């Protein structure tokens, strides 16, 4: 168990689709770090960052497969997470961006962990021990059989709450459009 308090924040695509918004999210995280907290940020990629590849897909086929579209959106998520980590570095906060695969999380493990209260997030915890800020790219993940799937907002929101509980977080913010955490409401959600 870490001596630092952990804050989990979930950012949707509307909160991160421009450079000023990414900087704003990084500034919010920096404030948490300055208070002595560690921060885990779940970022859902903005499709605007892969508009070119999505346009190419529609030029190649009128029916792009869901799997291939998930790969393109996964790239958007990884780009967004990397940009957010870069913005944090620019503000003096050492950060790392990770994919779900790198953390060992799957949609199934998060769903089951949320139900049971037992989510194995040892890799996430290890990253948090090494870095004040960890950005988890969350739009694309591997299924139990190794296939790739796009995660919907419900799964990502559930992941924020499940990770908050598993990491004994101070609070988890799942509605980041307002950028104003409501710890009382969310702590009740985590209990």
mmCIF file of C-alpha atoms in Angstrom:
data_model
loop_
_atom_site.group_PDB
_atom_site.id
_atom_site.type_symbol
_atom_site.label_atom_id
_atom_site.label_comp_id
_atom_site.label_asym_id
_atom_site.label_seq_id
_atom_site.Cartn_x
_atom_site.Cartn_y
_atom_site.Cartn_z
ATOM 1 C CA UNK A 1 0.000 0.000 0.000
ATOM 2 C CA UNK A 2 1.340 3.359 -0.983
ATOM 3 C CA UNK A 3 1.763 6.203 1.503
ATOM 4 C CA UNK A 4 0.402 8.628 -1.086
ATOM 5 C CA UNK A 5 -3.259 9.224 -1.671
ATOM 6 C CA UNK A 6 -4.428 8.267 -5.143
ATOM 7 C CA UNK A 7 -6.902 10.178 -7.270
ATOM 8 C CA UNK A 8 -8.516 8.476 -10.267
ATOM 9 C CA UNK A 9 -9.828 10.729 -13.036
ATOM 10 C CA UNK A 10 -11.625 9.656 -16.189
ATOM 11 C CA UNK A 11 -11.495 11.949 -19.206
ATOM 12 C CA UNK A 12 -13.788 11.383 -22.174
ATOM 13 C CA UNK A 13 -13.074 12.407 -25.761
ATOM 14 C CA UNK A 14 -14.921 15.722 -25.379
ATOM 15 C CA UNK A 15 -12.540 16.678 -22.560
ATOM 16 C CA UNK A 16 -9.358 15.955 -24.554
ATOM 17 C CA UNK A 17 -10.007 16.736 -28.221
ATOM 18 C CA UNK A 18 -7.860 19.885 -28.423
ATOM 19 C CA UNK A 19 -4.438 20.937 -27.161
ATOM 20 C CA UNK A 20 -5.902 23.555 -24.761
ATOM 21 C CA UNK A 21 -8.179 20.898 -23.241
ATOM 22 C CA UNK A 22 -5.275 18.458 -22.855
ATOM 23 C CA UNK A 23 -3.287 21.206 -21.131
ATOM 24 C CA UNK A 24 -6.238 21.924 -18.838
ATOM 25 C CA UNK A 25 -6.516 18.261 -17.854
ATOM 26 C CA UNK A 26 -2.751 18.154 -17.233
ATOM 27 C CA UNK A 27 -3.027 21.264 -15.071
ATOM 28 C CA UNK A 28 -5.834 19.638 -13.025
ATOM 29 C CA UNK A 29 -3.628 16.578 -12.499
ATOM 30 C CA UNK A 30 -0.650 18.766 -11.591
ATOM 31 C CA UNK A 31 -2.719 20.382 -8.840
ATOM 32 C CA UNK A 32 -3.424 16.916 -7.401
ATOM 33 C CA UNK A 33 0.281 16.017 -7.538
ATOM 34 C CA UNK A 34 1.287 19.308 -5.868
ATOM 35 C CA UNK A 35 -1.137 18.423 -3.015
ATOM 36 C CA UNK A 36 0.846 15.205 -2.575
ATOM 37 C CA UNK A 37 -1.520 12.872 -4.417
ATOM 38 C CA UNK A 38 -0.669 10.326 -7.073
ATOM 39 C CA UNK A 39 -2.944 10.457 -10.107
ATOM 40 C CA UNK A 40 -4.321 7.779 -12.395
ATOM 41 C CA UNK A 41 -5.958 9.244 -15.482
ATOM 42 C CA UNK A 42 -8.137 7.169 -17.801
ATOM 43 C CA UNK A 43 -8.200 8.917 -21.151
ATOM 44 C CA UNK A 44 -10.589 8.098 -23.949
ATOM 45 C CA UNK A 45 -9.094 9.183 -27.248
ATOM 46 C CA UNK A 46 -10.560 11.876 -29.409
ATOM 47 C CA UNK A 47 -11.353 10.538 -32.873
ATOM 48 C CA UNK A 48 -10.279 13.915 -34.270
ATOM 49 C CA UNK A 49 -6.673 12.734 -33.771
ATOM 50 C CA UNK A 50 -7.238 9.913 -36.287
ATOM 51 C CA UNK A 51 -9.585 11.708 -38.678
ATOM 52 C CA UNK A 52 -7.200 10.985 -41.553
ATOM 53 C CA UNK A 53 -7.068 7.202 -41.013
ATOM 54 C CA UNK A 54 -10.845 7.059 -40.471
ATOM 55 C CA UNK A 55 -11.339 8.936 -43.733
ATOM 56 C CA UNK A 56 -8.953 6.533 -45.477
ATOM 57 C CA UNK A 57 -10.935 3.586 -44.134
ATOM 58 C CA UNK A 58 -14.134 4.900 -45.692
ATOM 59 C CA UNK A 59 -12.282 5.432 -48.977
ATOM 60 C CA UNK A 60 -11.073 1.829 -48.930
ATOM 61 C CA UNK A 61 -14.380 0.207 -48.030
ATOM 62 C CA UNK A 62 -17.983 1.135 -47.458
ATOM 63 C CA UNK A 63 -18.136 -1.365 -44.594
ATOM 64 C CA UNK A 64 -15.007 -1.167 -42.425
ATOM 65 C CA UNK A 65 -14.966 -4.019 -39.927
ATOM 66 C CA UNK A 66 -15.604 -3.210 -36.286
ATOM 67 C CA UNK A 67 -12.301 -4.837 -35.367
ATOM 68 C CA UNK A 68 -10.266 -2.645 -37.720
ATOM 69 C CA UNK A 69 -12.183 0.474 -36.660
ATOM 70 C CA UNK A 70 -11.365 -0.446 -33.035
ATOM 71 C CA UNK A 71 -7.672 -0.551 -33.966
ATOM 72 C CA UNK A 72 -7.883 2.938 -35.473
ATOM 73 C CA UNK A 73 -9.758 4.274 -32.424
ATOM 74 C CA UNK A 74 -7.218 2.515 -30.211
ATOM 75 C CA UNK A 75 -4.527 4.530 -31.969
ATOM 76 C CA UNK A 76 -6.484 7.699 -31.154
ATOM 77 C CA UNK A 77 -6.583 6.673 -27.536
ATOM 78 C CA UNK A 78 -2.869 5.952 -27.389
ATOM 79 C CA UNK A 79 -2.119 9.274 -29.097
ATOM 80 C CA UNK A 80 -4.321 11.113 -26.595
ATOM 81 C CA UNK A 81 -2.711 9.338 -23.622
ATOM 82 C CA UNK A 82 0.788 10.088 -24.934
ATOM 83 C CA UNK A 83 -0.082 13.764 -25.485
ATOM 84 C CA UNK A 84 -1.507 14.013 -21.981
ATOM 85 C CA UNK A 85 1.669 12.453 -20.524
ATOM 86 C CA UNK A 86 3.746 14.950 -22.555
ATOM 87 C CA UNK A 87 1.668 17.856 -21.245
ATOM 88 C CA UNK A 88 2.265 16.618 -17.691
ATOM 89 C CA UNK A 89 6.027 16.392 -18.332
ATOM 90 C CA UNK A 90 5.938 19.966 -19.657
ATOM 91 C CA UNK A 91 4.425 21.027 -16.316
ATOM 92 C CA UNK A 92 7.193 19.209 -14.425
ATOM 93 C CA UNK A 93 5.173 16.108 -13.500
ATOM 94 C CA UNK A 94 6.840 12.808 -14.422
ATOM 95 C CA UNK A 95 4.159 10.739 -16.140
ATOM 96 C CA UNK A 96 3.836 7.533 -18.108
ATOM 97 C CA UNK A 97 1.126 6.452 -20.530
ATOM 98 C CA UNK A 98 0.064 2.812 -20.627
ATOM 99 C CA UNK A 99 -2.372 0.679 -22.594
ATOM 100 C CA UNK A 100 -4.790 -1.719 -20.939
ATOM 101 C CA UNK A 101 -2.724 -4.583 -22.316
ATOM 102 C CA UNK A 102 0.386 -3.248 -20.567
ATOM 103 C CA UNK A 103 -1.503 -3.197 -17.257
ATOM 104 C CA UNK A 104 -2.973 -6.677 -17.651
ATOM 105 C CA UNK A 105 -6.525 -5.325 -17.460
ATOM 106 C CA UNK A 106 -9.296 -6.634 -19.700
ATOM 107 C CA UNK A 107 -12.946 -5.630 -19.994
ATOM 108 C CA UNK A 108 -13.861 -8.924 -18.291
ATOM 109 C CA UNK A 109 -11.415 -8.490 -15.385
ATOM 110 C CA UNK A 110 -12.687 -4.952 -14.758
ATOM 111 C CA UNK A 111 -16.348 -6.007 -14.875
ATOM 112 C CA UNK A 112 -15.771 -9.016 -12.623
ATOM 113 C CA UNK A 113 -13.509 -6.994 -10.319
ATOM 114 C CA UNK A 114 -16.133 -4.277 -10.016
ATOM 115 C CA UNK A 115 -18.745 -6.860 -9.022
ATOM 116 C CA UNK A 116 -16.552 -8.768 -6.575
ATOM 117 C CA UNK A 117 -14.532 -5.838 -5.258
ATOM 118 C CA UNK A 118 -11.385 -7.800 -6.146
ATOM 119 C CA UNK A 119 -9.594 -6.236 -9.116
ATOM 120 C CA UNK A 120 -5.997 -7.232 -9.729
ATOM 121 C CA UNK A 121 -4.263 -4.016 -10.686
ATOM 122 C CA UNK A 122 -0.720 -4.789 -9.527
ATOM 123 C CA UNK A 123 0.834 -3.363 -12.709
ATOM 124 C CA UNK A 124 -1.133 -0.134 -12.335
ATOM 125 C CA UNK A 125 -0.083 0.085 -8.688
ATOM 126 C CA UNK A 126 3.586 -0.474 -9.659
ATOM 127 C CA UNK A 127 3.379 2.307 -12.269
ATOM 128 C CA UNK A 128 1.819 4.652 -9.693
ATOM 129 C CA UNK A 129 4.652 3.867 -7.278
ATOM 130 C CA UNK A 130 7.189 4.916 -9.933
ATOM 131 C CA UNK A 131 5.401 7.963 -11.387
ATOM 132 C CA UNK A 132 3.287 10.692 -9.803
ATOM 133 C CA UNK A 133 0.960 10.510 -12.823
ATOM 134 C CA UNK A 134 -0.116 7.484 -14.854
ATOM 135 C CA UNK A 135 -2.278 7.891 -17.949
ATOM 136 C CA UNK A 136 -4.190 4.771 -18.946
ATOM 137 C CA UNK A 137 -5.320 4.684 -22.573
ATOM 138 C CA UNK A 138 -8.786 3.227 -22.314
ATOM 139 C CA UNK A 139 -10.709 3.079 -25.572
ATOM 140 C CA UNK A 140 -9.277 -0.211 -26.826
ATOM 141 C CA UNK A 141 -8.396 -3.379 -24.953
ATOM 142 C CA UNK A 142 -7.711 -7.055 -25.452
ATOM 143 C CA UNK A 143 -10.480 -9.540 -24.724
ATOM 144 C CA UNK A 144 -9.861 -12.812 -22.882
ATOM 145 C CA UNK A 145 -9.121 -14.577 -26.176
ATOM 146 C CA UNK A 146 -6.639 -11.898 -27.268
ATOM 147 C CA UNK A 147 -8.948 -10.125 -29.706
ATOM 148 C CA UNK A 148 -9.216 -6.333 -29.683
ATOM 149 C CA UNK A 149 -12.396 -4.528 -28.726
ATOM 150 C CA UNK A 150 -13.430 -0.917 -28.306
ATOM 151 C CA UNK A 151 -14.587 -0.060 -24.799
ATOM 152 C CA UNK A 152 -17.756 1.918 -24.408
ATOM 153 C CA UNK A 153 -18.114 4.760 -21.927
ATOM 154 C CA UNK A 154 -19.917 2.514 -19.438
ATOM 155 C CA UNK A 155 -16.950 0.110 -19.224
ATOM 156 C CA UNK A 156 -14.452 2.973 -18.902
ATOM 157 C CA UNK A 157 -16.568 4.630 -16.190
ATOM 158 C CA UNK A 158 -16.854 1.285 -14.413
ATOM 159 C CA UNK A 159 -13.078 0.886 -14.708
ATOM 160 C CA UNK A 160 -12.523 4.269 -13.044
ATOM 161 C CA UNK A 161 -14.687 3.246 -10.114
ATOM 162 C CA UNK A 162 -13.274 -0.311 -9.883
ATOM 163 C CA UNK A 163 -9.684 0.964 -10.043
ATOM 164 C CA UNK A 164 -10.504 3.637 -7.481
ATOM 165 C CA UNK A 165 -11.788 0.972 -5.123
ATOM 166 C CA UNK A 166 -8.923 -1.461 -5.783
ATOM 167 C CA UNK A 167 -6.298 1.252 -5.303
ATOM 168 C CA UNK A 168 -8.033 2.619 -2.202
ATOM 169 C CA UNK A 169 -8.226 5.963 -3.973
ATOM 170 C CA UNK A 170 -9.086 9.170 -2.193
ATOM 171 C CA UNK A 171 -11.756 9.637 -4.839
ATOM 172 C CA UNK A 172 -12.544 8.819 -8.440
ATOM 173 C CA UNK A 173 -13.898 11.392 -10.846
ATOM 174 C CA UNK A 174 -15.859 9.913 -13.710
ATOM 175 C CA UNK A 175 -17.570 13.057 -14.980
ATOM 176 C CA UNK A 176 -14.683 15.262 -16.016
ATOM 177 C CA UNK A 177 -16.558 17.588 -18.313
ATOM 178 C CA UNK A 178 -17.095 19.863 -15.338
ATOM 179 C CA UNK A 179 -13.518 19.451 -14.061
ATOM 180 C CA UNK A 180 -14.865 19.743 -10.545
ATOM 181 C CA UNK A 181 -14.642 16.543 -8.528
ATOM 182 C CA UNK A 182 -17.388 15.804 -6.062
ATOM 183 C CA UNK A 183 -15.556 13.538 -3.596
ATOM 184 C CA UNK A 184 -18.565 13.001 -1.313
ATOM 185 C CA UNK A 185 -20.768 11.634 -4.095
ATOM 186 C CA UNK A 186 -18.009 9.521 -5.602
ATOM 187 C CA UNK A 187 -16.728 8.183 -2.287
ATOM 188 C CA UNK A 188 -20.259 6.897 -1.657
ATOM 189 C CA UNK A 189 -20.098 5.255 -5.094
ATOM 190 C CA UNK A 190 -16.823 3.570 -4.162
ATOM 191 C CA UNK A 191 -18.075 2.278 -0.798
#
